[in-house]
Amino acid sequence: MISMDKLPWTMRTPRKSMPEFYIDEVLPILMRRRALQLTKFDYRLANDLDEELQKLRCRVNFHALRFKKPIQTLGKKLVRRLRVMSSRYVAIHLRFEPDMLAFSGCYYGGGEKERKELAEIRKRWDTLPDLSAEDERTRGKCPLTPHEIGLMLRAVGFGNETYLYVASGEIYGGEETLRPLRELFPNFYTKEMLAGDDLKPFLPFSSRLAAIDFIVCDESDVFVTNNNGNMAKVLAGRRRYMGHKRTIRPNTRKLNVLFQTWNQTGWDTFSRKVKKIQRGLMGEPDDPRHGRDDFHEMPSSCICQRVPVNRSATMQTRNLLSQVR
């Protein structure tokens, strides 16, 4: 766009618009001006579309759209560096940056200092309602802390030899906040640790840094999301579409309750409770509780449905019987 003599016409589409809006309102402008920039494009198309349009959507999202070559090159280089150390790794989209915590309205025990800092950041958004931190945590709207994510992973069976890649921006509380997770998983890596000086050209651009994290998370054997935001949903959907790789989504509502008293019970009891809470959210192909109503997270129109073995056998039996008759 910088190289263009005249910037393209800019237009903002309503959230979750139906195809008719694009045909009636967007297409005429595009045809007249030849180039059109659509701003704020996350979730600007409805979830519920004709199946053929959903399939086209998958072709666009998972095939046509690609990161620029320098981003792809560095992302794949980081994956190779991880694979040299371990054949398998777990990626966590931590989402524990100051702006995320401020936006959520949550509180993590940092006293008046934390309350003032997050309240100041929260002023960036004029339309945010006043929230009760306790109510938000009870409703499962608060991201788990890095320590809590680590405890959940250990409880469901990931040992301390597991290699972790942590995708994140600036962590609220810095190294002090990350230390408990590092102690649980010593094989702990970030893009900054793996890339070194290769990361310098990208440092001024937060979206490019996020794109590098996206690539490394996408290539991971297990992806763990700590919030239900856009990046997490798109990654979960892409990992399903491209052949299914495990995506774990914490049940924050129930885990937040459990973590209030976790150190008052034995580890075996705690582990058993976490496994029960996480049932259906561990990324199995047929998990019933994974984003069925969100196309980004579950692009079902583009994924072949497996026929259960017993059903297949029943159908074969019926076909044989019909032939005999």
mmCIF file of N, CA, C and O in Angstrom, residues 99-198:
data_model
loop_
_atom_site.group_PDB
_atom_site.id
_atom_site.type_symbol
_atom_site.label_atom_id
_atom_site.label_comp_id
_atom_site.label_asym_id
_atom_site.label_seq_id
_atom_site.Cartn_x
_atom_site.Cartn_y
_atom_site.Cartn_z
ATOM 1 N N ASP A 99 -2.502 -6.022 28.731
ATOM 2 C CA ASP A 99 -3.742 -5.554 28.112
ATOM 3 C C ASP A 99 -4.830 -6.614 28.154
ATOM 4 O O ASP A 99 -6.013 -6.308 28.319
ATOM 5 N N MET A 100 -4.423 -7.894 28.038
ATOM 6 C CA MET A 100 -5.398 -8.983 28.105
ATOM 7 C C MET A 100 -6.024 -9.058 29.504
ATOM 8 O O MET A 100 -7.247 -9.197 29.653
ATOM 9 N N LEU A 101 -5.202 -8.948 30.523
ATOM 10 C CA LEU A 101 -5.709 -9.028 31.894
ATOM 11 C C LEU A 101 -6.588 -7.819 32.216
ATOM 12 O O LEU A 101 -7.624 -7.949 32.874
ATOM 13 N N ALA A 102 -6.177 -6.643 31.732
ATOM 14 C CA ALA A 102 -6.979 -5.445 31.970
ATOM 15 C C ALA A 102 -8.326 -5.556 31.276
ATOM 16 O O ALA A 102 -9.367 -5.218 31.858
ATOM 17 N N PHE A 103 -8.322 -6.021 30.040
ATOM 18 C CA PHE A 103 -9.563 -6.154 29.280
ATOM 19 C C PHE A 103 -10.512 -7.147 29.946
ATOM 20 O O PHE A 103 -11.732 -6.955 29.956
ATOM 21 N N SER A 104 -9.955 -8.217 30.509
ATOM 22 C CA SER A 104 -10.792 -9.256 31.121
ATOM 23 C C SER A 104 -11.435 -8.793 32.423
ATOM 24 O O SER A 104 -12.435 -9.359 32.863
ATOM 25 N N GLY A 105 -10.845 -7.777 33.072
ATOM 26 C CA GLY A 105 -11.385 -7.310 34.349
ATOM 27 C C GLY A 105 -11.056 -8.232 35.508
ATOM 28 O O GLY A 105 -11.707 -8.166 36.558
ATOM 29 N N CYS A 106 -10.043 -9.063 35.343
ATOM 30 C CA CYS A 106 -9.706 -10.056 36.369
ATOM 31 C C CYS A 106 -8.645 -9.527 37.340
ATOM 32 O O CYS A 106 -7.971 -8.533 37.074
ATOM 33 N N TYR A 107 -8.504 -10.231 38.442
ATOM 34 C CA TYR A 107 -7.548 -9.854 39.487
ATOM 35 C C TYR A 107 -6.776 -11.095 39.900
ATOM 36 O O TYR A 107 -7.344 -12.170 40.060
ATOM 37 N N TYR A 108 -5.439 -10.943 40.084
ATOM 38 C CA TYR A 108 -4.587 -12.109 40.332
ATOM 39 C C TYR A 108 -3.780 -12.006 41.622
ATOM 40 O O TYR A 108 -2.735 -12.639 41.755
ATOM 41 N N GLY A 109 -4.258 -11.207 42.562
ATOM 42 C CA GLY A 109 -3.642 -11.198 43.885
ATOM 43 C C GLY A 109 -2.452 -10.286 44.041
ATOM 44 O O GLY A 109 -1.687 -10.424 45.006
ATOM 45 N N GLY A 110 -2.281 -9.323 43.137
ATOM 46 C CA GLY A 110 -1.126 -8.419 43.213
ATOM 47 C C GLY A 110 -1.347 -7.175 44.036
ATOM 48 O O GLY A 110 -0.535 -6.244 43.988
ATOM 49 N N GLY A 111 -2.463 -7.134 44.770
ATOM 50 C CA GLY A 111 -2.712 -6.013 45.654
ATOM 51 C C GLY A 111 -3.096 -4.735 44.922
ATOM 52 O O GLY A 111 -3.482 -4.743 43.752
ATOM 53 N N GLU A 112 -2.963 -3.620 45.640
ATOM 54 C CA GLU A 112 -3.377 -2.329 45.096
ATOM 55 C C GLU A 112 -2.563 -1.935 43.864
ATOM 56 O O GLU A 112 -3.075 -1.281 42.949
ATOM 57 N N LYS A 113 -1.306 -2.347 43.825
ATOM 58 C CA LYS A 113 -0.448 -2.040 42.672
ATOM 59 C C LYS A 113 -1.043 -2.644 41.393
ATOM 60 O O LYS A 113 -1.162 -1.965 40.368
ATOM 61 N N GLU A 114 -1.430 -3.911 41.458
ATOM 62 C CA GLU A 114 -2.028 -4.568 40.287
ATOM 63 C C GLU A 114 -3.345 -3.898 39.905
ATOM 64 O O GLU A 114 -3.596 -3.628 38.721
ATOM 65 N N ARG A 115 -4.169 -3.618 40.883
ATOM 66 C CA ARG A 115 -5.475 -3.010 40.592
ATOM 67 C C ARG A 115 -5.313 -1.668 39.868
ATOM 68 O O ARG A 115 -6.014 -1.381 38.894
ATOM 69 N N LYS A 116 -4.373 -0.841 40.339
ATOM 70 C CA LYS A 116 -4.163 0.476 39.733
ATOM 71 C C LYS A 116 -3.601 0.348 38.322
ATOM 72 O O LYS A 116 -4.022 1.040 37.393
ATOM 73 N N GLU A 117 -2.623 -0.536 38.151
ATOM 74 C CA GLU A 117 -1.991 -0.694 36.835
ATOM 75 C C GLU A 117 -2.991 -1.184 35.794
ATOM 76 O O GLU A 117 -3.069 -0.649 34.678
ATOM 77 N N LEU A 118 -3.764 -2.211 36.135
ATOM 78 C CA LEU A 118 -4.717 -2.758 35.167
ATOM 79 C C LEU A 118 -5.881 -1.799 34.933
ATOM 80 O O LEU A 118 -6.403 -1.709 33.816
ATOM 81 N N ALA A 119 -6.291 -1.076 35.970
ATOM 82 C CA ALA A 119 -7.373 -0.097 35.802
ATOM 83 C C ALA A 119 -6.951 1.011 34.851
ATOM 84 O O ALA A 119 -7.747 1.507 34.041
ATOM 85 N N GLU A 120 -5.678 1.414 34.917
ATOM 86 C CA GLU A 120 -5.167 2.468 34.033
ATOM 87 C C GLU A 120 -5.167 1.982 32.571
ATOM 88 O O GLU A 120 -5.548 2.721 31.661
ATOM 89 N N ILE A 121 -4.744 0.743 32.360
ATOM 90 C CA ILE A 121 -4.745 0.181 31.005
ATOM 91 C C ILE A 121 -6.178 0.054 30.493
ATOM 92 O O ILE A 121 -6.465 0.295 29.320
ATOM 93 N N ARG A 122 -7.094 -0.280 31.375
ATOM 94 C CA ARG A 122 -8.488 -0.499 30.998
ATOM 95 C C ARG A 122 -9.158 0.773 30.460
ATOM 96 O O ARG A 122 -10.134 0.703 29.716
ATOM 97 N N LYS A 123 -8.596 1.911 30.787
ATOM 98 C CA LYS A 123 -9.154 3.181 30.324
ATOM 99 C C LYS A 123 -9.032 3.350 28.811
ATOM 100 O O LYS A 123 -9.654 4.238 28.234
ATOM 101 N N ARG A 124 -8.223 2.503 28.164
ATOM 102 C CA ARG A 124 -8.074 2.593 26.702
ATOM 103 C C ARG A 124 -9.388 2.311 25.992
ATOM 104 O O ARG A 124 -9.609 2.746 24.880
ATOM 105 N N TRP A 125 -10.252 1.520 26.629
ATOM 106 C CA TRP A 125 -11.518 1.130 26.002
ATOM 107 C C TRP A 125 -12.657 1.908 26.664
ATOM 108 O O TRP A 125 -12.934 1.735 27.855
ATOM 109 N N ASP A 126 -13.323 2.708 25.887
ATOM 110 C CA ASP A 126 -14.384 3.573 26.437
ATOM 111 C C ASP A 126 -15.662 2.813 26.758
ATOM 112 O O ASP A 126 -16.451 3.239 27.595
ATOM 113 N N THR A 127 -15.893 1.710 26.066
ATOM 114 C CA THR A 127 -17.193 1.034 26.159
ATOM 115 C C THR A 127 -17.202 -0.158 27.111
ATOM 116 O O THR A 127 -18.214 -0.847 27.218
ATOM 117 N N LEU A 128 -16.095 -0.428 27.797
ATOM 118 C CA LEU A 128 -16.057 -1.591 28.684
ATOM 119 C C LEU A 128 -16.897 -1.347 29.934
ATOM 120 O O LEU A 128 -16.788 -0.298 30.569
ATOM 121 N N PRO A 129 -17.724 -2.315 30.319
ATOM 122 C CA PRO A 129 -18.536 -2.143 31.535
ATOM 123 C C PRO A 129 -17.701 -2.382 32.789
ATOM 124 O O PRO A 129 -16.620 -2.969 32.726
ATOM 125 N N ASP A 130 -18.201 -1.930 33.916
ATOM 126 C CA ASP A 130 -17.561 -2.251 35.194
ATOM 127 C C ASP A 130 -17.802 -3.721 35.500
ATOM 128 O O ASP A 130 -18.935 -4.213 35.407
ATOM 129 N N LEU A 131 -16.722 -4.422 35.850
ATOM 130 C CA LEU A 131 -16.824 -5.859 36.076
ATOM 131 C C LEU A 131 -16.354 -6.210 37.482
ATOM 132 O O LEU A 131 -15.471 -5.559 38.040
ATOM 133 N N SER A 132 -16.943 -7.261 38.016
ATOM 134 C CA SER A 132 -16.483 -7.830 39.282
ATOM 135 C C SER A 132 -15.460 -8.903 38.968
ATOM 136 O O SER A 132 -15.769 -9.880 38.286
ATOM 137 N N ALA A 133 -14.225 -8.716 39.452
ATOM 138 C CA ALA A 133 -13.163 -9.695 39.176
ATOM 139 C C ALA A 133 -13.555 -11.084 39.692
ATOM 140 O O ALA A 133 -13.295 -12.099 39.038
ATOM 141 N N GLU A 134 -14.191 -11.128 40.842
ATOM 142 C CA GLU A 134 -14.600 -12.422 41.410
ATOM 143 C C GLU A 134 -15.651 -13.093 40.543
ATOM 144 O O GLU A 134 -15.583 -14.304 40.282
ATOM 145 N N ASP A 135 -16.626 -12.314 40.046
ATOM 146 C CA ASP A 135 -17.668 -12.877 39.178
ATOM 147 C C ASP A 135 -17.080 -13.375 37.863
ATOM 148 O O ASP A 135 -17.460 -14.445 37.364
ATOM 149 N N GLU A 136 -16.147 -12.611 37.294
ATOM 150 C CA GLU A 136 -15.533 -13.004 36.017
ATOM 151 C C GLU A 136 -14.753 -14.301 36.170
ATOM 152 O O GLU A 136 -14.777 -15.165 35.294
ATOM 153 N N ARG A 137 -14.068 -14.446 37.286
ATOM 154 C CA ARG A 137 -13.301 -15.682 37.517
ATOM 155 C C ARG A 137 -14.244 -16.869 37.707
ATOM 156 O O ARG A 137 -14.009 -17.946 37.186
ATOM 157 N N THR A 138 -15.338 -16.647 38.422
ATOM 158 C CA THR A 138 -16.329 -17.709 38.633
ATOM 159 C C THR A 138 -16.959 -18.141 37.317
ATOM 160 O O THR A 138 -17.254 -19.325 37.109
ATOM 161 N N ARG A 139 -17.147 -17.199 36.395
ATOM 162 C CA ARG A 139 -17.750 -17.497 35.095
ATOM 163 C C ARG A 139 -16.751 -18.109 34.112
ATOM 164 O O ARG A 139 -17.109 -18.458 32.994
ATOM 165 N N GLY A 140 -15.476 -18.221 34.509
ATOM 166 C CA GLY A 140 -14.479 -18.803 33.629
ATOM 167 C C GLY A 140 -13.945 -17.845 32.591
ATOM 168 O O GLY A 140 -13.408 -18.265 31.567
ATOM 169 N N LYS A 141 -14.073 -16.531 32.835
ATOM 170 C CA LYS A 141 -13.636 -15.528 31.868
ATOM 171 C C LYS A 141 -12.198 -15.072 32.089
ATOM 172 O O LYS A 141 -11.670 -14.284 31.299
ATOM 173 N N CYS A 142 -11.571 -15.532 33.159
ATOM 174 C CA CYS A 142 -10.206 -15.111 33.459
ATOM 175 C C CYS A 142 -9.196 -16.143 32.966
ATOM 176 O O CYS A 142 -9.341 -17.339 33.265
ATOM 177 N N PRO A 143 -8.166 -15.718 32.220
ATOM 178 C CA PRO A 143 -7.124 -16.661 31.816
ATOM 179 C C PRO A 143 -6.459 -17.283 33.037
ATOM 180 O O PRO A 143 -6.332 -16.641 34.084
ATOM 181 N N LEU A 144 -6.042 -18.527 32.910
ATOM 182 C CA LEU A 144 -5.270 -19.151 33.978
ATOM 183 C C LEU A 144 -3.895 -18.499 34.048
ATOM 184 O O LEU A 144 -3.378 -17.997 33.050
ATOM 185 N N THR A 145 -3.291 -18.497 35.218
ATOM 186 C CA THR A 145 -1.925 -17.990 35.350
ATOM 187 C C THR A 145 -0.966 -19.008 34.709
ATOM 188 O O THR A 145 -1.317 -20.188 34.538
ATOM 189 N N PRO A 146 0.270 -18.595 34.370
ATOM 190 C CA PRO A 146 1.246 -19.569 33.861
ATOM 191 C C PRO A 146 1.433 -20.751 34.808
ATOM 192 O O PRO A 146 1.564 -21.901 34.357
ATOM 193 N N HIS A 147 1.436 -20.484 36.127
ATOM 194 C CA HIS A 147 1.574 -21.569 37.100
ATOM 195 C C HIS A 147 0.402 -22.555 36.998
ATOM 196 O O HIS A 147 0.593 -23.778 36.995
ATOM 197 N N GLU A 148 -0.810 -22.019 36.882
ATOM 198 C CA GLU A 148 -1.992 -22.872 36.800
ATOM 199 C C GLU A 148 -1.999 -23.702 35.518
ATOM 200 O O GLU A 148 -2.386 -24.883 35.528
ATOM 201 N N ILE A 149 -1.576 -23.103 34.402
ATOM 202 C CA ILE A 149 -1.460 -23.865 33.151
ATOM 203 C C ILE A 149 -0.483 -25.019 33.327
ATOM 204 O O ILE A 149 -0.735 -26.152 32.898
ATOM 205 N N GLY A 150 0.649 -24.736 33.980
ATOM 206 C CA GLY A 150 1.637 -25.786 34.225
ATOM 207 C C GLY A 150 1.099 -26.902 35.099
ATOM 208 O O GLY A 150 1.317 -28.085 34.825
ATOM 209 N N LEU A 151 0.379 -26.535 36.160
ATOM 210 C CA LEU A 151 -0.207 -27.539 37.047
ATOM 211 C C LEU A 151 -1.232 -28.400 36.300
ATOM 212 O O LEU A 151 -1.288 -29.621 36.483
ATOM 213 N N MET A 152 -2.044 -27.769 35.453
ATOM 214 C CA MET A 152 -3.023 -28.532 34.678
ATOM 215 C C MET A 152 -2.333 -29.543 33.779
ATOM 216 O O MET A 152 -2.742 -30.724 33.711
ATOM 217 N N LEU A 153 -1.272 -29.128 33.089
ATOM 218 C CA LEU A 153 -0.568 -30.034 32.181
ATOM 219 C C LEU A 153 0.082 -31.193 32.938
ATOM 220 O O LEU A 153 0.025 -32.345 32.496
ATOM 221 N N ARG A 154 0.686 -30.895 34.066
ATOM 222 C CA ARG A 154 1.290 -31.977 34.861
ATOM 223 C C ARG A 154 0.212 -32.921 35.378
ATOM 224 O O ARG A 154 0.396 -34.150 35.410
ATOM 225 N N ALA A 155 -0.933 -32.373 35.779
ATOM 226 C CA ALA A 155 -2.012 -33.194 36.327
ATOM 227 C C ALA A 155 -2.594 -34.156 35.290
ATOM 228 O O ALA A 155 -3.012 -35.260 35.636
ATOM 229 N N VAL A 156 -2.649 -33.734 34.019
ATOM 230 C CA VAL A 156 -3.224 -34.621 32.993
ATOM 231 C C VAL A 156 -2.190 -35.559 32.401
ATOM 232 O O VAL A 156 -2.518 -36.377 31.536
ATOM 233 N N GLY A 157 -0.915 -35.449 32.850
ATOM 234 C CA GLY A 157 0.046 -36.473 32.465
ATOM 235 C C GLY A 157 1.305 -36.029 31.754
ATOM 236 O O GLY A 157 2.143 -36.874 31.403
ATOM 237 N N PHE A 158 1.499 -34.736 31.513
ATOM 238 C CA PHE A 158 2.727 -34.282 30.856
ATOM 239 C C PHE A 158 3.845 -34.188 31.893
ATOM 240 O O PHE A 158 3.725 -33.462 32.875
ATOM 241 N N GLY A 159 4.934 -34.931 31.672
ATOM 242 C CA GLY A 159 6.033 -34.957 32.625
ATOM 243 C C GLY A 159 6.941 -33.748 32.502
ATOM 244 O O GLY A 159 6.847 -32.966 31.549
ATOM 245 N N ASN A 160 7.873 -33.597 33.467
ATOM 246 C CA ASN A 160 8.741 -32.418 33.448
ATOM 247 C C ASN A 160 9.802 -32.478 32.358
ATOM 248 O O ASN A 160 10.530 -31.516 32.137
ATOM 249 N N GLU A 161 9.883 -33.603 31.637
ATOM 250 C CA GLU A 161 10.797 -33.701 30.497
ATOM 251 C C GLU A 161 10.177 -33.136 29.211
ATOM 252 O O GLU A 161 10.849 -33.007 28.184
ATOM 253 N N THR A 162 8.887 -32.773 29.261
ATOM 254 C CA THR A 162 8.183 -32.234 28.095
ATOM 255 C C THR A 162 8.801 -30.914 27.651
ATOM 256 O O THR A 162 9.124 -30.060 28.476
ATOM 257 N N TYR A 163 8.950 -30.750 26.353
ATOM 258 C CA TYR A 163 9.448 -29.489 25.798
ATOM 259 C C TYR A 163 8.271 -28.552 25.559
ATOM 260 O O TYR A 163 7.304 -28.914 24.888
ATOM 261 N N LEU A 164 8.385 -27.340 26.119
ATOM 262 C CA LEU A 164 7.328 -26.336 25.991
ATOM 263 C C LEU A 164 7.801 -25.186 25.120
ATOM 264 O O LEU A 164 8.920 -24.690 25.283
ATOM 265 N N TYR A 165 6.930 -24.763 24.209
ATOM 266 C CA TYR A 165 7.128 -23.497 23.505
ATOM 267 C C TYR A 165 6.029 -22.564 23.985
ATOM 268 O O TYR A 165 4.833 -22.886 23.862
ATOM 269 N N VAL A 166 6.401 -21.420 24.535
ATOM 270 C CA VAL A 166 5.430 -20.478 25.083
ATOM 271 C C VAL A 166 5.283 -19.304 24.127
ATOM 272 O O VAL A 166 6.232 -18.542 23.902
ATOM 273 N N ALA A 167 4.110 -19.177 23.521
ATOM 274 C CA ALA A 167 3.799 -18.078 22.618
ATOM 275 C C ALA A 167 3.168 -16.955 23.427
ATOM 276 O O ALA A 167 2.121 -17.145 24.040
ATOM 277 N N SER A 168 3.814 -15.801 23.409
ATOM 278 C CA SER A 168 3.289 -14.711 24.233
ATOM 279 C C SER A 168 4.002 -13.419 23.901
ATOM 280 O O SER A 168 5.111 -13.408 23.344
ATOM 281 N N GLY A 169 3.361 -12.320 24.256
ATOM 282 C CA GLY A 169 4.026 -11.026 24.254
ATOM 283 C C GLY A 169 4.603 -10.781 25.633
ATOM 284 O O GLY A 169 5.041 -11.713 26.313
ATOM 285 N N GLU A 170 4.564 -9.543 26.066
ATOM 286 C CA GLU A 170 5.062 -9.186 27.389
ATOM 287 C C GLU A 170 4.172 -9.800 28.464
ATOM 288 O O GLU A 170 2.969 -9.559 28.508
ATOM 289 N N ILE A 171 4.758 -10.592 29.350
ATOM 290 C CA ILE A 171 4.003 -11.235 30.423
ATOM 291 C C ILE A 171 3.848 -10.278 31.603
ATOM 292 O O ILE A 171 4.827 -9.657 32.037
ATOM 293 N N TYR A 172 2.613 -10.167 32.095
ATOM 294 C CA TYR A 172 2.392 -9.308 33.262
ATOM 295 C C TYR A 172 3.106 -9.920 34.471
ATOM 296 O O TYR A 172 2.874 -11.070 34.846
ATOM 297 N N GLY A 173 3.992 -9.149 35.067
ATOM 298 C CA GLY A 173 4.779 -9.650 36.190
ATOM 299 C C GLY A 173 6.127 -10.187 35.778
ATOM 300 O O GLY A 173 6.957 -10.522 36.633
ATOM 301 N N GLY A 174 6.355 -10.311 34.468
ATOM 302 C CA GLY A 174 7.663 -10.705 33.942
ATOM 303 C C GLY A 174 8.133 -12.072 34.397
ATOM 304 O O GLY A 174 7.354 -13.018 34.544
ATOM 305 N N GLU A 175 9.427 -12.170 34.646
ATOM 306 C CA GLU A 175 10.056 -13.451 34.983
ATOM 307 C C GLU A 175 9.492 -14.047 36.266
ATOM 308 O O GLU A 175 9.391 -15.266 36.405
ATOM 309 N N GLU A 176 9.096 -13.195 37.193
ATOM 310 C CA GLU A 176 8.534 -13.683 38.454
ATOM 311 C C GLU A 176 7.261 -14.487 38.202
ATOM 312 O O GLU A 176 7.003 -15.506 38.862
ATOM 313 N N THR A 177 6.442 -14.048 37.249
ATOM 314 C CA THR A 177 5.204 -14.753 36.916
ATOM 315 C C THR A 177 5.491 -16.080 36.203
ATOM 316 O O THR A 177 4.774 -17.070 36.398
ATOM 317 N N LEU A 178 6.554 -16.095 35.390
ATOM 318 C CA LEU A 178 6.872 -17.293 34.606
ATOM 319 C C LEU A 178 7.635 -18.355 35.392
ATOM 320 O O LEU A 178 7.646 -19.521 35.008
ATOM 321 N N ARG A 179 8.266 -17.958 36.497
ATOM 322 C CA ARG A 179 9.153 -18.886 37.211
ATOM 323 C C ARG A 179 8.474 -20.198 37.609
ATOM 324 O O ARG A 179 9.062 -21.282 37.401
ATOM 325 N N PRO A 180 7.255 -20.200 38.157
ATOM 326 C CA PRO A 180 6.638 -21.482 38.526
ATOM 327 C C PRO A 180 6.434 -22.425 37.327
ATOM 328 O O PRO A 180 6.576 -23.640 37.458
ATOM 329 N N LEU A 181 6.120 -21.853 36.157
ATOM 330 C CA LEU A 181 5.951 -22.687 34.958
ATOM 331 C C LEU A 181 7.292 -23.256 34.515
ATOM 332 O O LEU A 181 7.391 -24.433 34.132
ATOM 333 N N ARG A 182 8.346 -22.456 34.584
ATOM 334 C CA ARG A 182 9.695 -22.940 34.242
ATOM 335 C C ARG A 182 10.137 -24.070 35.170
ATOM 336 O O ARG A 182 10.794 -25.023 34.744
ATOM 337 N N GLU A 183 9.791 -23.942 36.452
ATOM 338 C CA GLU A 183 10.187 -24.980 37.413
ATOM 339 C C GLU A 183 9.459 -26.289 37.141
ATOM 340 O O GLU A 183 10.017 -27.378 37.331
ATOM 341 N N LEU A 184 8.194 -26.185 36.699
ATOM 342 C CA LEU A 184 7.436 -27.403 36.365
ATOM 343 C C LEU A 184 7.931 -28.021 35.063
ATOM 344 O O LEU A 184 7.909 -29.243 34.905
ATOM 345 N N PHE A 185 8.364 -27.170 34.110
ATOM 346 C CA PHE A 185 8.822 -27.644 32.800
ATOM 347 C C PHE A 185 10.136 -26.940 32.453
ATOM 348 O O PHE A 185 10.133 -25.880 31.813
ATOM 349 N N PRO A 186 11.269 -27.521 32.871
ATOM 350 C CA PRO A 186 12.572 -26.870 32.638
ATOM 351 C C PRO A 186 12.911 -26.684 31.155
ATOM 352 O O PRO A 186 13.649 -25.764 30.809
ATOM 353 N N ASN A 187 12.375 -27.544 30.277
ATOM 354 C CA ASN A 187 12.625 -27.410 28.842
ATOM 355 C C ASN A 187 11.643 -26.387 28.258
ATOM 356 O O ASN A 187 10.705 -26.713 27.536
ATOM 357 N N PHE A 188 11.895 -25.142 28.576
ATOM 358 C CA PHE A 188 10.978 -24.030 28.345
ATOM 359 C C PHE A 188 11.608 -23.097 27.317
ATOM 360 O O PHE A 188 12.729 -22.620 27.494
ATOM 361 N N TYR A 189 10.876 -22.810 26.228
ATOM 362 C CA TYR A 189 11.444 -21.973 25.162
ATOM 363 C C TYR A 189 10.427 -20.953 24.658
ATOM 364 O O TYR A 189 9.224 -21.204 24.677
ATOM 365 N N THR A 190 10.933 -19.830 24.194
ATOM 366 C CA THR A 190 10.139 -18.787 23.557
ATOM 367 C C THR A 190 10.805 -18.424 22.226
ATOM 368 O O THR A 190 11.942 -18.853 21.957
ATOM 369 N N LYS A 191 10.129 -17.632 21.420
ATOM 370 C CA LYS A 191 10.729 -17.204 20.150
ATOM 371 C C LYS A 191 11.994 -16.390 20.387
ATOM 372 O O LYS A 191 12.957 -16.474 19.612
ATOM 373 N N GLU A 192 12.009 -15.591 21.477
ATOM 374 C CA GLU A 192 13.192 -14.801 21.787
ATOM 375 C C GLU A 192 14.388 -15.697 22.087
ATOM 376 O O GLU A 192 15.522 -15.403 21.663
ATOM 377 N N MET A 193 14.163 -16.798 22.810
ATOM 378 C CA MET A 193 15.250 -17.711 23.156
ATOM 379 C C MET A 193 15.750 -18.485 21.941
ATOM 380 O O MET A 193 16.947 -18.736 21.803
ATOM 381 N N LEU A 194 14.850 -18.852 21.050
ATOM 382 C CA LEU A 194 15.221 -19.694 19.909
ATOM 383 C C LEU A 194 15.777 -18.891 18.740
ATOM 384 O O LEU A 194 16.638 -19.376 18.002
ATOM 385 N N ALA A 195 15.286 -17.675 18.552
ATOM 386 C CA ALA A 195 15.639 -16.920 17.351
ATOM 387 C C ALA A 195 16.894 -16.073 17.518
ATOM 388 O O ALA A 195 17.628 -15.858 16.545
ATOM 389 N N GLY A 196 17.147 -15.575 18.721
ATOM 390 C CA GLY A 196 18.308 -14.715 18.923
ATOM 391 C C GLY A 196 18.235 -13.469 18.053
ATOM 392 O O GLY A 196 17.196 -12.811 17.943
ATOM 393 N N ASP A 197 19.348 -13.152 17.362
ATOM 394 C CA ASP A 197 19.409 -11.956 16.529
ATOM 395 C C ASP A 197 18.504 -12.035 15.306
ATOM 396 O O ASP A 197 18.186 -10.997 14.699
ATOM 397 N N ASP A 198 18.088 -13.239 14.916
ATOM 398 C CA ASP A 198 17.197 -13.376 13.759
ATOM 399 C C ASP A 198 15.866 -12.662 13.978
ATOM 400 O O ASP A 198 15.150 -12.361 13.013
#
